Amino acid sequence: METRRPASLAEVALPVPTGWRLVFVRSRGRELATALGGSIMVPPVVAAPLLLGALVAAVISGSSFAWGCFWVLLTLTVVAVVVLAAAMLFATVSLTVRWVELRPLGTPAQFVIARFLRSSTTAMADLQRVVVIERLSLGQRKSIKVVFHTHTEKVECEPAQSAPLSRVDAQALTDWLTGQLGQVQVPVERQTEVKRDFLRPDEWWTPSHTAQLWRVPVGEVDNIAAQRGVEIHRYTPRAAALYSPATSVILYDPARAYEVAEELRAERAADQAADSAAAPGPAEDEATDSR
């Protein structure tokens, strides 16, 4: 259940003269600015209470020791900003993947991993498999990444939060990679990682929300949950706990509920395929009528 506007593959899978390019980071400048901005803001925010307390103590007491403590804390904060900014920039430049290119068009013989300052080319024969990993929490995507497994290393490619690839449907991306790499016998897998450590019961799903996800009537939710091992929780909302303690609602574990939604979707797709295969074609109908 994406809250952001979905993106199409046409925005991230681009044909270039040398092949197909899958874009993870559109703008180097924006990505560097984001990393730098986050690293600059974190130390001052963490140190602000200590700095403010030390400043107040120094102003009130007027002692050289208090002022010395304040200047030491301020110096340490500045050093932390510089060190963290340098570390973040180094990690972004050296580790972040900007794009992956499959060369040439048609039947790719190699793939290129482009980072900020360098790129590496690997023969397609060294590529063992590709995995599309989608991380979910409460049914909403938190991140998506593509992992390329070669004989010698594992390259993890994760788009920036603002990048269009972070909003592309995981199955559509898997199908596109399968179409590109199937010709060279490279398997493509899709995996889903669901966050399960929900501490607040009001984060669990109501019957109506679960029914919408499963695409079934609300009255069938209990039976499906019982058959497929979805944990339930009887929850009394805070407003009702004060005035009507007996009022409670049944909530469903969102992690398992999402897995059940995927199972139901796969079963419906299989049933539709079986019905299509079993349905007689026009030629069979004519032969039956002639007999």
Coordinates of N, CA and C in Angstrom, one line a residue, residues 88-251:
M88 N 30.3 10.5 5.9 CA 29.2 10.3 5.0 C 29.5 10.6 3.6
L89 N 30.3 11.6 3.3 CA 30.6 11.9 1.9 C 31.4 10.8 1.3
F90 N 32.4 10.2 2.1 CA 33.2 9.1 1.6 C 32.3 7.9 1.3
A91 N 31.4 7.6 2.3 CA 30.6 6.4 2.1 C 29.7 6.6 0.8
T92 N 29.1 7.8 0.7 CA 28.3 8.1 -0.5 C 29.0 7.9 -1.8
V93 N 30.2 8.5 -1.8 CA 31.0 8.5 -3.1 C 31.5 7.1 -3.4
S94 N 31.9 6.4 -2.4 CA 32.5 5.1 -2.7 C 31.6 3.9 -2.8
L95 N 30.4 4.0 -2.1 CA 29.5 2.9 -2.0 C 28.2 3.0 -2.8
T96 N 27.7 4.2 -2.9 CA 26.4 4.4 -3.6 C 26.5 4.1 -5.1
V97 N 25.5 3.3 -5.6 CA 25.5 3.0 -7.0 C 24.5 4.0 -7.7
R98 N 25.0 4.6 -8.7 CA 24.2 5.6 -9.4 C 23.3 4.9 -10.5
W99 N 23.9 4.0 -11.2 CA 23.1 3.2 -12.2 C 23.8 2.0 -12.6
V100 N 23.0 1.0 -13.1 CA 23.5 -0.2 -13.6 C 23.1 -0.3 -15.1
E101 N 24.1 -0.7 -15.9 CA 23.8 -0.8 -17.4 C 24.0 -2.2 -17.9
L102 N 23.1 -2.7 -18.7 CA 23.2 -4.0 -19.3 C 23.6 -3.7 -20.8
R103 N 24.7 -4.2 -21.2 CA 25.2 -4.0 -22.5 C 25.5 -5.3 -23.3
P104 N 25.2 -5.3 -24.6 CA 24.5 -4.3 -25.4 C 23.0 -4.5 -25.4
L105 N 22.3 -3.8 -26.2 CA 20.9 -4.0 -26.3 C 20.6 -5.4 -26.9
G106 N 19.5 -6.0 -26.6 CA 19.1 -7.3 -27.1 C 19.6 -8.4 -26.2
T107 N 20.8 -8.9 -26.4 CA 21.4 -9.9 -25.6 C 22.6 -9.4 -24.8
P108 N 22.4 -9.0 -23.6 CA 23.6 -8.4 -22.9 C 24.7 -9.3 -22.6
A109 N 25.9 -8.9 -22.8 CA 27.1 -9.7 -22.6 C 27.9 -9.2 -21.4
Q110 N 27.5 -8.0 -20.8 CA 28.2 -7.5 -19.6 C 27.3 -6.5 -18.9
F111 N 27.6 -6.3 -17.7 CA 26.9 -5.3 -17.0 C 27.9 -4.3 -16.3
V112 N 27.5 -3.1 -16.2 CA 28.4 -2.0 -15.7 C 27.7 -1.5 -14.4
I113 N 28.5 -1.4 -13.3 CA 28.1 -0.8 -12.1 C 28.8 0.6 -12.0
A114 N 28.0 1.7 -12.0 CA 28.6 3.0 -12.0 C 28.3 3.6 -10.6
R115 N 29.4 4.0 -9.9 CA 29.3 4.7 -8.7 C 29.6 6.2 -9.0
F116 N 29.9 7.0 -7.9 CA 30.0 8.4 -8.1 C 31.3 8.8 -8.9
L117 N 32.4 8.1 -8.6 CA 33.7 8.5 -9.2 C 34.3 7.4 -10.0
R118 N 33.7 6.2 -10.0 CA 34.3 5.1 -10.8 C 33.2 4.2 -11.3
S119 N 33.5 3.3 -12.2 CA 32.6 2.3 -12.7 C 33.4 1.0 -12.9
S120 N 32.7 -0.1 -12.8 CA 33.3 -1.4 -13.0 C 32.4 -2.2 -14.0
T121 N 33.1 -2.9 -14.9 CA 32.5 -3.8 -15.9 C 32.7 -5.2 -15.6
T122 N 31.6 -6.0 -15.6 CA 31.7 -7.4 -15.3 C 31.0 -8.2 -16.4
A123 N 31.6 -9.3 -16.8 CA 31.1 -10.2 -17.8 C 29.8 -10.8 -17.3
M124 N 28.8 -10.9 -18.2 CA 27.5 -11.5 -17.8 C 27.7 -12.9 -17.3
A125 N 28.7 -13.6 -17.8 CA 28.9 -15.0 -17.4 C 29.3 -15.1 -15.9
D126 N 29.7 -14.0 -15.3 CA 30.1 -14.0 -13.9 C 28.9 -13.7 -13.0
L127 N 27.8 -13.3 -13.6 CA 26.6 -12.9 -12.8 C 25.8 -14.2 -12.5
Q128 N 25.7 -14.5 -11.2 CA 25.0 -15.8 -10.9 C 23.5 -15.6 -10.7
R129 N 23.0 -14.5 -10.1 CA 21.6 -14.2 -9.9 C 21.4 -12.8 -9.5
V130 N 20.2 -12.4 -9.6 CA 19.8 -11.0 -9.2 C 18.6 -11.1 -8.3
V131 N 18.6 -10.4 -7.2 CA 17.5 -10.5 -6.2 C 16.9 -9.1 -6.0
V132 N 15.6 -8.9 -6.2 CA 14.9 -7.7 -5.9 C 14.3 -7.8 -4.5
I133 N 14.7 -7.0 -3.5 CA 14.3 -7.1 -2.1 C 13.5 -5.9 -1.8
E134 N 12.2 -6.1 -1.3 CA 11.3 -5.1 -0.9 C 11.1 -5.2 0.6
R135 N 11.3 -4.1 1.3 CA 11.1 -4.1 2.7 C 9.8 -3.4 3.0
L136 N 9.0 -4.0 3.9 CA 7.7 -3.5 4.2 C 7.5 -3.4 5.7
S137 N 6.7 -2.4 6.1 CA 6.3 -2.2 7.4 C 4.8 -1.7 7.4
L138 N 4.0 -2.5 8.1 CA 2.5 -2.2 8.1 C 2.0 -2.1 6.7
G139 N 2.5 -3.0 5.8 CA 2.0 -3.0 4.5 C 2.5 -1.9 3.6
Q140 N 3.3 -1.0 4.1 CA 3.9 0.1 3.3 C 5.3 -0.1 3.0
R141 N 5.8 0.2 1.8 CA 7.2 0.0 1.5 C 8.0 1.0 2.2
K142 N 9.1 0.5 2.8 CA 10.1 1.3 3.4 C 11.3 1.5 2.6
S143 N 11.7 0.5 1.8 CA 12.8 0.6 0.9 C 12.8 -0.6 -0.1
I144 N 13.5 -0.4 -1.2 CA 13.7 -1.5 -2.2 C 15.1 -1.4 -2.7
K145 N 15.7 -2.6 -3.0 CA 17.0 -2.6 -3.5 C 17.2 -3.8 -4.4
V146 N 18.2 -3.7 -5.3 CA 18.5 -4.8 -6.2 C 19.9 -5.3 -5.9
V147 N 20.0 -6.6 -5.7 CA 21.3 -7.1 -5.3 C 21.8 -8.0 -6.5
F148 N 23.0 -7.7 -6.9 CA 23.6 -8.5 -8.0 C 24.7 -9.4 -7.4
H149 N 24.5 -10.7 -7.5 CA 25.4 -11.7 -7.0 C 26.3 -12.3 -8.1
T150 N 27.6 -12.0 -7.9 CA 28.6 -12.6 -8.9 C 29.3 -13.7 -8.2
H151 N 30.3 -14.3 -8.9 CA 31.1 -15.3 -8.3 C 32.0 -14.8 -7.1
T152 N 32.3 -13.5 -7.2 CA 33.3 -13.0 -6.2 C 32.7 -12.0 -5.2
E153 N 31.6 -11.4 -5.5 CA 31.1 -10.3 -4.6 C 29.5 -10.2 -4.7
K154 N 29.0 -9.4 -3.8 CA 27.6 -9.1 -3.8 C 27.4 -7.6 -3.9
V155 N 26.8 -7.1 -4.9 CA 26.7 -5.6 -5.1 C 25.2 -5.2 -4.8
E156 N 25.1 -4.4 -3.7 CA 23.7 -4.0 -3.3 C 23.5 -2.6 -3.9
C157 N 22.4 -2.4 -4.6 CA 22.0 -1.2 -5.3 C 20.7 -0.7 -4.7
E158 N 20.7 0.4 -4.0 CA 19.5 0.9 -3.3 C 19.3 2.3 -3.8
P159 N 18.1 2.6 -4.3 CA 17.9 4.0 -4.7 C 17.7 5.0 -3.6
A160 N 17.9 6.3 -3.9 CA 17.7 7.3 -2.9 C 16.2 7.4 -2.6
Q161 N 15.9 7.9 -1.4 CA 14.5 8.0 -1.0 C 13.6 8.8 -2.0
S162 N 14.2 9.8 -2.6 CA 13.4 10.6 -3.5 C 13.5 10.1 -5.0
A163 N 14.3 9.1 -5.2 CA 14.4 8.6 -6.6 C 13.2 7.9 -7.1
P164 N 12.9 8.0 -8.4 CA 11.7 7.3 -8.9 C 11.7 5.8 -8.7
L165 N 12.9 5.2 -8.7 CA 13.0 3.7 -8.6 C 12.5 3.3 -7.2
S166 N 12.6 4.1 -6.2 CA 12.0 3.8 -4.9 C 10.5 3.6 -4.9
R167 N 9.9 4.1 -6.0 CA 8.4 4.0 -6.0 C 7.9 3.1 -7.1
V168 N 8.8 2.4 -7.8 CA 8.5 1.4 -8.8 C 7.9 0.1 -8.2
D169 N 6.9 -0.5 -8.8 CA 6.4 -1.7 -8.3 C 7.4 -2.8 -8.4
A170 N 7.6 -3.5 -7.2 CA 8.6 -4.5 -7.1 C 8.5 -5.7 -8.2
Q171 N 7.2 -6.1 -8.4 CA 7.0 -7.2 -9.3 C 7.3 -6.7 -10.8
A172 N 6.9 -5.5 -11.1 CA 7.2 -4.9 -12.4 C 8.7 -4.9 -12.6
L173 N 9.4 -4.5 -11.6 CA 10.9 -4.4 -11.8 C 11.5 -5.8 -11.9
T174 N 10.9 -6.8 -11.2 CA 11.4 -8.1 -11.3 C 11.1 -8.7 -12.7
D175 N 9.9 -8.4 -13.2 CA 9.6 -8.9 -14.5 C 10.5 -8.3 -15.6
W176 N 10.8 -7.0 -15.4 CA 11.6 -6.3 -16.4 C 13.1 -6.9 -16.4
L177 N 13.6 -7.1 -15.2 CA 14.9 -7.8 -15.1 C 14.9 -9.2 -15.7
T178 N 13.8 -9.9 -15.4 CA 13.7 -11.3 -15.9 C 13.7 -11.3 -17.4
G179 N 13.0 -10.3 -18.0 CA 13.0 -10.2 -19.5 C 14.3 -9.9 -20.1
Q180 N 15.1 -9.1 -19.4 CA 16.4 -8.7 -19.9 C 17.5 -9.8 -19.7
L181 N 17.4 -10.4 -18.5 CA 18.5 -11.4 -18.2 C 18.1 -12.8 -18.5
G182 N 16.8 -13.1 -18.8 CA 16.4 -14.5 -19.1 C 17.1 -15.0 -20.3
Q183 N 17.5 -14.1 -21.2 CA 18.1 -14.5 -22.5 C 19.5 -15.1 -22.2
V184 N 20.1 -14.6 -21.1 CA 21.5 -15.1 -20.8 C 21.5 -16.0 -19.6
Q185 N 20.3 -16.6 -19.3 CA 20.2 -17.6 -18.3 C 20.6 -17.1 -16.9
V186 N 20.3 -15.9 -16.5 CA 20.5 -15.4 -15.2 C 19.2 -15.3 -14.5
P187 N 19.0 -16.1 -13.4 CA 17.7 -16.0 -12.7 C 17.6 -14.7 -11.9
V188 N 16.3 -14.3 -11.8 CA 15.9 -13.1 -11.1 C 14.9 -13.5 -10.0
E189 N 15.1 -13.1 -8.8 CA 14.2 -13.5 -7.7 C 13.6 -12.2 -7.1
R190 N 12.5 -12.4 -6.5 CA 11.9 -11.3 -5.7 C 11.7 -11.8 -4.3
Q191 N 12.1 -11.0 -3.3 CA 12.0 -11.3 -1.9 C 11.3 -10.2 -1.2
T192 N 10.6 -10.5 -0.2 CA 9.9 -9.5 0.6 C 10.3 -9.7 2.1
E193 N 10.8 -8.6 2.7 CA 11.2 -8.6 4.1 C 10.2 -7.7 4.8
V194 N 9.4 -8.3 5.8 CA 8.4 -7.6 6.5 C 8.8 -7.4 7.9
K195 N 8.7 -6.1 8.3 CA 9.0 -5.8 9.7 C 7.9 -6.4 10.6
R196 N 8.4 -7.0 11.7 CA 7.5 -7.7 12.6 C 7.5 -7.2 14.0
D197 N 8.4 -6.3 14.4 CA 8.5 -5.8 15.8 C 7.5 -4.6 16.0
F198 N 6.2 -4.9 16.0 CA 5.3 -3.8 16.2 C 5.0 -3.8 17.7
L199 N 5.3 -2.6 18.4 CA 5.1 -2.5 19.8 C 3.7 -2.0 20.2
R200 N 3.1 -1.2 19.4 CA 1.8 -0.6 19.7 C 0.7 -1.4 19.1
P201 N -0.2 -1.9 19.8 CA -1.3 -2.7 19.2 C -2.2 -1.9 18.2
D202 N -2.2 -0.6 18.4 CA -3.1 0.2 17.5 C -2.5 0.3 16.1
E203 N -1.2 -0.2 15.9 CA -0.7 -0.3 14.6 C -1.1 -1.5 13.8
W204 N -1.8 -2.4 14.5 CA -2.3 -3.6 13.8 C -3.5 -3.2 13.0
W205 N -4.0 -4.2 12.1 CA -5.0 -3.8 11.1 C -6.4 -4.2 11.6
T206 N -7.3 -3.4 11.3 CA -8.7 -3.7 11.6 C -9.3 -4.7 10.6
P207 N -10.5 -5.3 10.9 CA -11.1 -6.2 9.9 C -11.4 -5.6 8.6
S208 N -11.9 -4.3 8.6 CA -12.2 -3.7 7.3 C -10.9 -3.4 6.5
H209 N -9.9 -3.0 7.1 CA -8.6 -2.8 6.4 C -8.0 -4.1 5.9
T210 N -8.1 -5.1 6.7 CA -7.6 -6.4 6.3 C -8.4 -7.0 5.1
A211 N -9.7 -6.8 5.2 CA -10.6 -7.3 4.1 C -10.3 -6.6 2.8
Q212 N -10.0 -5.3 2.9 CA -9.7 -4.5 1.7 C -8.4 -5.0 1.1
L213 N -7.4 -5.3 1.9 CA -6.1 -5.8 1.5 C -6.3 -7.2 0.8
W214 N -7.1 -8.1 1.4 CA -7.3 -9.4 0.9 C -8.3 -9.5 -0.2
R215 N -9.0 -8.4 -0.4 CA -10.1 -8.4 -1.4 C -11.1 -9.4 -1.2
V216 N -11.6 -9.5 0.0 CA -12.7 -10.4 0.4 C -13.7 -9.6 1.3
P217 N -14.9 -10.1 1.4 CA -15.9 -9.5 2.4 C -15.3 -9.5 3.8
V218 N -15.8 -8.5 4.6 CA -15.3 -8.4 6.0 C -15.7 -9.7 6.8
G219 N -16.8 -10.3 6.4 CA -17.3 -11.5 7.2 C -16.4 -12.7 7.0
E220 N -15.5 -12.7 5.9 CA -14.7 -13.8 5.7 C -13.3 -13.7 6.3
V221 N -13.0 -12.5 6.9 CA -11.7 -12.2 7.4 C -11.3 -13.2 8.6
D222 N -12.2 -13.4 9.5 CA -11.9 -14.2 10.6 C -11.6 -15.7 10.2
N223 N -12.4 -16.2 9.3 CA -12.1 -17.6 8.9 C -10.7 -17.7 8.2
I224 N -10.5 -16.8 7.3 CA -9.2 -16.8 6.6 C -8.0 -16.7 7.5
A225 N -8.2 -15.8 8.5 CA -7.1 -15.5 9.5 C -6.9 -16.8 10.3
A226 N -7.9 -17.5 10.7 CA -7.8 -18.7 11.5 C -7.1 -19.8 10.6
Q227 N -7.5 -19.9 9.4 CA -7.0 -21.0 8.5 C -5.5 -20.8 8.2
R228 N -5.1 -19.5 8.1 CA -3.7 -19.2 7.6 C -2.8 -18.7 8.8
G229 N -3.2 -18.8 10.0 CA -2.4 -18.5 11.1 C -2.0 -17.1 11.3
V230 N -3.0 -16.2 11.1 CA -2.8 -14.8 11.3 C -3.1 -14.5 12.8
E231 N -2.1 -13.9 13.5 CA -2.3 -13.6 14.9 C -3.3 -12.5 15.1
I232 N -4.2 -12.6 16.1 CA -5.2 -11.5 16.3 C -4.9 -10.9 17.7
H233 N -5.4 -9.7 17.9 CA -5.2 -9.0 19.2 C -6.5 -8.3 19.5
R234 N -7.1 -8.5 20.7 CA -8.3 -7.8 21.1 C -7.8 -6.5 21.8
Y235 N -8.2 -5.4 21.2 CA -7.7 -4.1 21.6 C -8.8 -3.1 22.0
T236 N -8.6 -2.5 23.1 CA -9.6 -1.5 23.6 C -9.0 -0.1 23.4
P237 N -9.6 0.7 22.5 CA -9.0 2.0 22.2 C -9.0 2.9 23.5
R238 N -8.1 3.8 23.6 CA -8.0 4.6 24.8 C -9.2 5.4 25.1
A239 N -9.9 6.0 24.0 CA -11.1 6.7 24.3 C -12.2 5.9 24.9
A240 N -12.3 4.6 24.4 CA -13.3 3.7 24.9 C -12.9 3.1 26.2
A241 N -11.7 3.1 26.6 CA -11.2 2.5 27.8 C -11.7 3.3 29.0
L242 N -11.9 4.6 28.9 CA -12.4 5.4 30.0 C -13.9 5.4 30.1
Y243 N -14.6 5.4 29.0 CA -16.1 5.6 29.1 C -16.8 4.3 28.8
S244 N -16.2 3.3 28.1 CA -16.8 2.1 27.8 C -15.8 1.0 27.7
P245 N -15.4 0.5 28.9 CA -14.3 -0.5 29.0 C -14.6 -1.8 28.2
A246 N -15.9 -2.1 28.1 CA -16.2 -3.3 27.4 C -16.1 -3.2 25.9
T247 N -15.9 -2.0 25.4 CA -15.8 -1.8 23.9 C -14.4 -2.2 23.5
S248 N -14.3 -3.2 22.6 CA -13.0 -3.6 22.1 C -13.1 -4.0 20.6
V249 N -12.0 -4.0 19.9 CA -12.0 -4.4 18.5 C -10.9 -5.5 18.3
I250 N -11.1 -6.3 17.3 CA -10.1 -7.3 17.0 C -9.2 -6.8 15.9
L251 N -7.9 -6.9 16.1 CA -6.9 -6.4 15.2 C -6.1 -7.6 14.7

